[in-house]
Coordinates of C-alpha atoms and ligand atoms in Angstrom, one line a residue:
X19 CA 72.2 -133.3 -92.9
X20 CA 74.3 -134.4 -90.0
X21 CA 77.2 -136.7 -91.1
X22 CA 79.9 -138.6 -89.2
X23 CA 82.7 -141.0 -89.9
X24 CA 81.3 -144.5 -89.5
X25 CA 83.5 -146.1 -86.9
X26 CA 85.6 -148.9 -88.3
X27 CA 85.5 -147.4 -91.8
X28 CA 86.8 -144.4 -93.7
X29 CA 83.3 -143.5 -94.8
X30 CA 81.6 -140.2 -94.1
X31 CA 77.9 -141.1 -93.7
X32 CA 74.6 -139.3 -93.0
X33 CA 72.5 -140.2 -90.0
X34 CA 69.4 -140.6 -92.2
X35 CA 69.7 -143.1 -95.0
X36 CA 67.3 -144.6 -97.5
X37 CA 66.2 -148.2 -97.6
X38 CA 65.1 -149.5 -101.0
X39 CA 63.1 -152.5 -99.9
X40 CA 59.9 -151.2 -101.5
X41 CA 61.0 -150.0 -105.0
X42 CA 60.3 -153.1 -107.0
X43 CA 57.1 -151.8 -108.7
X44 CA 58.4 -148.2 -109.2
X45 CA 59.2 -146.9 -112.6
X46 CA 62.6 -145.6 -113.7
X47 CA 61.4 -142.1 -113.3
X48 CA 60.0 -142.7 -109.9
X49 CA 63.2 -144.3 -108.7
X50 CA 65.3 -141.4 -110.1
X51 CA 63.1 -138.8 -108.5
X52 CA 63.2 -140.6 -105.1
X53 CA 67.0 -140.9 -105.2
X54 CA 67.5 -137.3 -106.5
X55 CA 65.3 -136.0 -103.6
X56 CA 67.3 -138.1 -101.2
X57 CA 70.7 -136.8 -102.6
X58 CA 69.5 -133.2 -102.5
X59 CA 68.6 -133.7 -98.8
X60 CA 72.1 -135.1 -98.1
X61 CA 71.2 -138.8 -98.1
X62 CA 74.1 -140.5 -100.0
X63 CA 73.7 -143.9 -98.3
X64 CA 71.4 -146.6 -99.7
X65 CA 70.3 -149.8 -98.0
X66 CA 69.6 -152.9 -100.0
X67 CA 69.3 -156.7 -99.5
X68 CA 69.5 -159.6 -101.8
X69 CA 66.0 -160.6 -100.8
X70 CA 64.2 -157.3 -101.4
X71 CA 61.8 -157.4 -104.3
X72 CA 59.7 -160.0 -106.0
X73 CA 62.7 -162.3 -106.9
X74 CA 66.3 -162.6 -105.9
X75 CA 68.1 -159.2 -106.1
X76 CA 64.9 -157.6 -107.5
X77 CA 65.2 -154.2 -105.8
X78 CA 69.0 -154.1 -106.4
X79 CA 68.3 -154.6 -110.1
X80 CA 65.5 -152.0 -110.2
X81 CA 67.8 -149.4 -108.6
X82 CA 70.7 -150.1 -111.0
X83 CA 68.5 -150.2 -114.1
X84 CA 66.8 -146.9 -113.2
X85 CA 70.0 -145.1 -112.0
X86 CA 72.7 -146.4 -114.4
X87 CA 75.4 -144.8 -112.2
X88 CA 78.6 -143.8 -113.9
X89 CA 81.7 -144.9 -112.0
X90 CA 82.2 -141.4 -110.5
X91 CA 78.5 -141.3 -109.4
X92 CA 79.0 -144.7 -107.9
X93 CA 81.9 -143.5 -105.8
X94 CA 79.8 -140.6 -104.4
X95 CA 77.3 -143.0 -102.7
X96 CA 77.5 -145.7 -100.1
X97 CA 75.8 -148.9 -101.1
X98 CA 75.0 -151.3 -98.4
X99 CA 73.4 -154.7 -98.9
X100 CA 72.6 -157.9 -97.0
X101 CA 73.0 -161.6 -97.3
X102 CA 71.9 -164.6 -95.2
X103 CA 68.1 -164.9 -95.8
X104 CA 66.9 -167.5 -98.2
X105 CA 63.5 -166.2 -99.3
X106 CA 62.3 -169.5 -100.6
X107 CA 61.6 -171.1 -97.2
X108 CA 62.3 -168.8 -95.6
X109 CA 65.4 -169.8 -93.7
X110 CA 68.8 -168.4 -92.9
X111 CA 72.1 -169.4 -94.4
X112 CA 75.5 -168.0 -93.3
X113 CA 77.5 -170.7 -95.1
X114 CA 80.6 -169.8 -97.0
X115 CA 78.9 -170.8 -100.3
X116 CA 75.7 -168.8 -99.7
X117 CA 77.5 -165.6 -98.6
X118 CA 79.8 -165.7 -101.7
X119 CA 77.0 -166.5 -104.1
X120 CA 74.8 -163.7 -102.6
X121 CA 77.5 -161.1 -102.9
X122 CA 78.3 -162.1 -106.5
X123 CA 74.6 -161.8 -107.3
X124 CA 74.4 -158.3 -105.6
X125 CA 77.4 -157.1 -107.5
X126 CA 75.9 -158.2 -110.8
X127 CA 72.4 -156.8 -109.9
X128 CA 73.8 -153.4 -108.7
X129 CA 76.2 -153.2 -111.7
X130 CA 79.1 -152.3 -109.4
X131 CA 82.4 -154.0 -108.6
X132 CA 82.3 -153.3 -104.9
X133 CA 79.8 -153.2 -102.0
X134 CA 80.6 -150.6 -99.3
X135 CA 79.0 -152.5 -96.4
X136 CA 77.7 -156.1 -96.3
X137 CA 75.4 -157.0 -93.5
X138 CA 74.4 -160.5 -92.3
X139 CA 70.7 -160.1 -92.4
X140 CA 69.2 -162.3 -89.6
X141 CA 71.0 -164.6 -87.2
X142 CA 71.5 -168.1 -88.6
X143 CA 70.9 -170.7 -85.8
X144 CA 73.3 -173.0 -87.8
X145 CA 76.1 -170.4 -88.1
X146 CA 79.7 -171.6 -88.2
X147 CA 81.8 -168.5 -87.5
X148 CA 84.9 -169.9 -89.2
X149 CA 83.0 -170.2 -92.5
X150 CA 81.7 -166.7 -92.2
X151 CA 85.3 -165.6 -91.6
X152 CA 86.5 -167.4 -94.6
X153 CA 83.9 -165.8 -96.8
X154 CA 84.6 -162.3 -95.3
X155 CA 88.4 -162.7 -95.8
X156 CA 87.9 -163.7 -99.5
X157 CA 85.4 -160.9 -100.1
X158 CA 87.7 -158.4 -98.4
X159 CA 90.9 -159.6 -100.2
X160 CA 89.2 -159.5 -103.6
X161 CA 87.9 -155.9 -103.0
X162 CA 84.3 -157.0 -103.5
X163 CA 83.2 -155.9 -100.0
X164 CA 84.9 -153.1 -98.1
X165 CA 83.2 -153.3 -94.6
X166 CA 81.1 -155.8 -92.8
X167 CA 78.2 -155.7 -90.3
X168 CA 75.2 -157.6 -89.0
X169 CA 71.5 -157.1 -88.6
X170 CA 69.1 -158.2 -85.8
X171 CA 72.0 -159.6 -83.8
X172 CA 72.5 -159.9 -80.0
X173 CA 75.8 -159.2 -78.3
X174 CA 76.4 -162.9 -77.8
X175 CA 75.9 -163.6 -81.5
X176 CA 78.2 -160.8 -82.5
X177 CA 80.9 -162.0 -80.0
X178 CA 80.6 -165.4 -81.5
X179 CA 81.3 -164.0 -85.0
X180 CA 84.1 -161.8 -83.7
X181 CA 85.9 -164.9 -82.3
X182 CA 86.6 -165.9 -85.9
X183 CA 86.1 -162.8 -88.1
X184 CA 89.1 -160.4 -88.3
X185 CA 87.3 -157.4 -89.9
X186 CA 85.5 -155.0 -87.6
X187 CA 81.7 -155.4 -87.3
X188 CA 80.7 -151.8 -88.1
X189 CA 76.9 -151.9 -88.0
X190 CA 74.0 -153.7 -86.4
X191 CA 70.7 -152.9 -88.2
X192 CA 67.8 -153.4 -85.7
X193 CA 64.0 -152.6 -85.6
X194 CA 63.5 -149.3 -83.8
X195 CA 60.8 -146.7 -83.8
X196 CA 59.2 -144.7 -80.9
X197 CA 56.4 -147.3 -80.7
X198 CA 58.7 -150.3 -81.2
X199 CA 61.5 -149.5 -78.9
X200 CA 62.4 -152.5 -76.7
X201 CA 66.1 -151.7 -77.4
X202 CA 65.8 -148.5 -75.5
X203 CA 62.8 -149.1 -73.2
X204 CA 64.1 -152.1 -71.3
X205 CA 67.0 -150.1 -69.9
X206 CA 64.7 -147.4 -68.7
X207 CA 62.7 -149.9 -66.7
X208 CA 65.5 -152.2 -65.6
X209 CA 64.9 -154.3 -62.5
X210 CA 61.2 -153.5 -62.3
X211 CA 59.5 -156.9 -61.7
X212 CA 56.0 -155.6 -62.2
X213 CA 56.8 -154.1 -65.6
X214 CA 56.7 -156.1 -68.8
X215 CA 59.0 -153.4 -70.3
X216 CA 61.8 -154.6 -68.0
X217 CA 62.1 -157.9 -69.8
X218 CA 65.3 -158.0 -71.8
X219 CA 64.6 -159.2 -75.4
X220 CA 68.1 -158.6 -76.8
X221 CA 70.6 -158.9 -73.9
X222 CA 71.6 -155.3 -73.8
X223 CA 72.3 -154.9 -77.5
X224 CA 72.2 -151.1 -77.6
X225 CA 74.7 -150.7 -74.8
X226 CA 76.9 -153.4 -76.3
X227 CA 76.9 -151.6 -79.7
X228 CA 77.8 -148.3 -78.1
X229 CA 80.6 -149.9 -76.1
X230 CA 82.0 -151.6 -79.2
X231 CA 81.6 -148.7 -81.8
X232 CA 79.0 -150.7 -83.7
X233 CA 76.6 -148.2 -85.4
X234 CA 73.0 -149.0 -84.8
X235 CA 70.8 -148.6 -87.9
X236 CA 67.1 -148.2 -87.1
X237 CA 64.9 -150.1 -89.5
X238 CA 61.1 -149.5 -89.9
X239 CA 61.4 -146.1 -88.1
X240 CA 57.7 -145.2 -88.6
X241 CA 56.1 -148.7 -88.3
X242 CA 54.0 -149.1 -85.2
X243 CA 55.0 -152.8 -84.9
X244 CA 56.3 -155.5 -87.3
X245 CA 55.0 -154.2 -90.6
X246 CA 51.7 -153.3 -89.0
X247 CA 51.3 -149.9 -90.5
X248 CA 52.8 -146.5 -89.5
X249 CA 51.9 -144.8 -86.2
X250 CA 52.1 -141.3 -87.9
X251 CA 48.5 -140.1 -88.2
X252 CA 47.1 -143.5 -86.9
X253 CA 43.9 -143.3 -84.8
X254 CA 45.5 -146.0 -82.6
X255 CA 48.0 -143.5 -81.3
X256 CA 46.1 -140.3 -80.6
X257 CA 48.2 -139.2 -77.7
X258 CA 51.5 -139.7 -79.5
X259 CA 50.3 -138.0 -82.7
X260 CA 49.1 -135.0 -80.6
X261 CA 52.6 -134.6 -79.1
X262 CA 54.3 -135.1 -82.5
X263 CA 52.0 -132.6 -84.2
X264 CA 52.6 -130.0 -81.4
X265 CA 56.4 -130.4 -81.7
X266 CA 56.2 -130.3 -85.5
X267 CA 54.4 -127.0 -85.3
X268 CA 56.9 -125.7 -82.7
X269 CA 59.9 -126.6 -84.8
X270 CA 58.2 -125.8 -88.2
X271 CA 58.8 -129.2 -89.7
X272 CA 56.5 -132.0 -90.8
X273 CA 55.5 -134.7 -88.3
X274 CA 57.8 -137.3 -89.9
X275 CA 60.8 -135.1 -88.9
X276 CA 59.8 -135.4 -85.3
X277 CA 59.5 -139.2 -85.5
X278 CA 63.0 -139.2 -87.2
X279 CA 64.5 -136.9 -84.6
X280 CA 63.3 -139.2 -81.7
X281 CA 66.0 -141.6 -83.1
X282 CA 68.7 -139.2 -84.2
X283 CA 68.5 -137.4 -80.8
X284 CA 69.7 -140.5 -79.1
X285 CA 73.5 -140.1 -78.3
X286 CA 74.3 -143.6 -79.7
X287 CA 74.6 -141.8 -83.1
X288 CA 72.3 -144.1 -84.9
X289 CA 71.3 -144.1 -88.6
X290 CA 67.6 -144.0 -89.4
X291 CA 66.8 -146.3 -92.3
X292 CA 63.8 -144.8 -94.1
X293 CA 61.6 -147.1 -96.2
X294 CA 59.2 -144.6 -97.8
X295 CA 59.0 -144.4 -101.6
X296 CA 57.5 -140.9 -101.4
X297 CA 60.0 -138.1 -102.2
X298 CA 58.1 -135.7 -100.1
X299 CA 58.3 -138.0 -97.0
X300 CA 62.0 -138.5 -97.6
X301 CA 62.6 -134.7 -97.7
X302 CA 60.5 -134.3 -94.6
X303 CA 62.3 -137.1 -92.7
X304 CA 65.7 -135.6 -93.6
X305 CA 64.7 -132.5 -91.6
X306 CA 64.8 -134.7 -88.4
X307 CA 68.5 -135.4 -89.0
X308 CA 69.8 -132.7 -86.6
X309 CA 66.7 -131.5 -84.8
X310 CA 67.6 -130.9 -81.1
X311 CA 64.7 -132.3 -79.2
X312 CA 65.2 -131.5 -75.5
X313 CA 65.3 -134.3 -72.9
X314 CA 61.8 -133.4 -71.8
X315 CA 60.5 -133.6 -75.3
X316 CA 62.2 -136.9 -76.1
X317 CA 60.8 -138.5 -72.9
X318 CA 57.4 -137.0 -73.6
X319 CA 57.3 -138.7 -77.0
X320 CA 58.5 -142.0 -75.3
X321 CA 55.7 -141.8 -72.7
X322 CA 53.1 -140.8 -75.3
X323 CA 54.0 -143.9 -77.3
X324 CA 53.0 -146.0 -74.3
X325 CA 56.3 -146.7 -72.5
X326 CA 56.7 -146.3 -68.8
X327 CA 59.2 -144.0 -67.2
X328 CA 59.1 -145.5 -63.7
Ligands
NAP30 N1 67.4 -155.5 -91.4 C1 66.1 -155.8 -91.4 O1 65.8 -156.9 -90.9 C2 65.1 -155.0 -92.1 C3 63.8 -155.3 -92.0 C4 62.9 -154.4 -92.7 C5 63.3 -153.2 -93.3 N2 64.7 -153.0 -93.4 C6 65.2 -151.8 -94.0 O2 64.6 -150.7 -93.4 C7 64.0 -149.9 -94.4 C8 62.8 -149.2 -93.9 O3 61.8 -150.2 -93.5 P1 60.2 -149.8 -93.6 O4 59.9 -149.5 -95.0 O5 59.5 -150.9 -92.9 O6 60.2 -148.5 -92.8 P2 59.2 -147.2 -92.6 O7 60.0 -146.1 -93.2 O8 58.9 -147.2 -91.2 O9 57.9 -147.5 -93.4 C9 57.7 -147.1 -94.7 C10 56.4 -147.7 -95.3 O10 55.3 -147.0 -94.6 C11 54.5 -146.4 -95.6 N3 53.9 -145.1 -95.0 C12 52.6 -144.8 -95.0 N4 52.4 -143.7 -94.4 C13 53.6 -143.2 -94.1 C14 54.0 -141.9 -93.5 N5 53.1 -141.0 -93.1 N6 55.3 -141.7 -93.3 C15 56.2 -142.7 -93.7 N7 55.9 -143.8 -94.3 C16 54.6 -144.1 -94.5 C17 55.4 -146.1 -96.7 O11 54.6 -145.9 -97.9 P3 55.1 -144.9 -99.0 O12 56.2 -145.6 -99.7 O13 53.9 -144.7 -99.9 O14 55.5 -143.6 -98.3 C18 56.2 -147.4 -96.8 O15 55.5 -148.4 -97.3 C19 63.7 -150.8 -95.6 O16 63.6 -150.2 -96.9 C20 64.9 -151.7 -95.5 O17 66.0 -151.1 -96.2 C21 65.6 -153.8 -92.8

């Protein structure tokens, strides 16, 4: 497993991490097997959110109840969680009160006294950066949160926060898979009037993150679209799967490793946030951590996914 020091932190992190959004209905034994498989593959970084699960902090609780981490086990893993979505709506809330209440709820649910990284989940149209800064300062001073980041944020939204927030923004978690790649694809087609792909949907977020040492974390790395099912093995993507299967045979890895490698091969040094609850798929995806796709192979996958290389 490839690891690196997450810029803005002292943390050594893997470039493939495990999201735990889908573990609510899993038994203790299933959660333990999933986490053990991940740990054995070098995945020591787990992504949560207060809203994952059937009720507030549901998946965080499921994880803690199944794992019952000792304090030394806790120190060996990175626990990231998110605040800012109110599920009962839904709507977004970056107020001081909401952020503090959410973190306290996550600490209790996770059974820990600190969160390694807290992300603001989705941009709140009513954000007041000074309030966010007050919450971050308090959480940082009390030791409840060690580092801060965002998710689904544009450069302008991050700049607005940075005007008030004194801690570095270390991560931006964004939807990215080879079939859902506007982050990457727009730049490839820049300035091409006839191509829909040239339309900027995020104001250059990927370049901004690279310029500012903000690590991009790719969520839904195998979903074709917005929770529309995976592209791997899907009859809707025959050309893409043919290329994936050929490269999988060539590198002697499962197909899921090639889909993972399409993201890890990007020089932005992104983290792939897996969402599978299958230990076998986790182990397979981990094999894509350091798989050196050539430029020709990377672009072939991109074209086969339907993107234009003008
Ligand atoms: N920041 C955000 O706004 C945001 C939004 C969504 C998600 N996330 C994070 O990103 C993580 C990943 O999201 P995701 O679960 O949508 O991503 P994903 O890894 O692309 O999708 C995993 C889902 O696809 C299913 N699946 C079916 N066939 C599969 C195959 N061949 N290979 C892999 N998976 C297959 C999995 O089922 P099985 O479990 O049966 O394998 C699972 O339900 C989440 O856990 C969460 O931590 C963040």
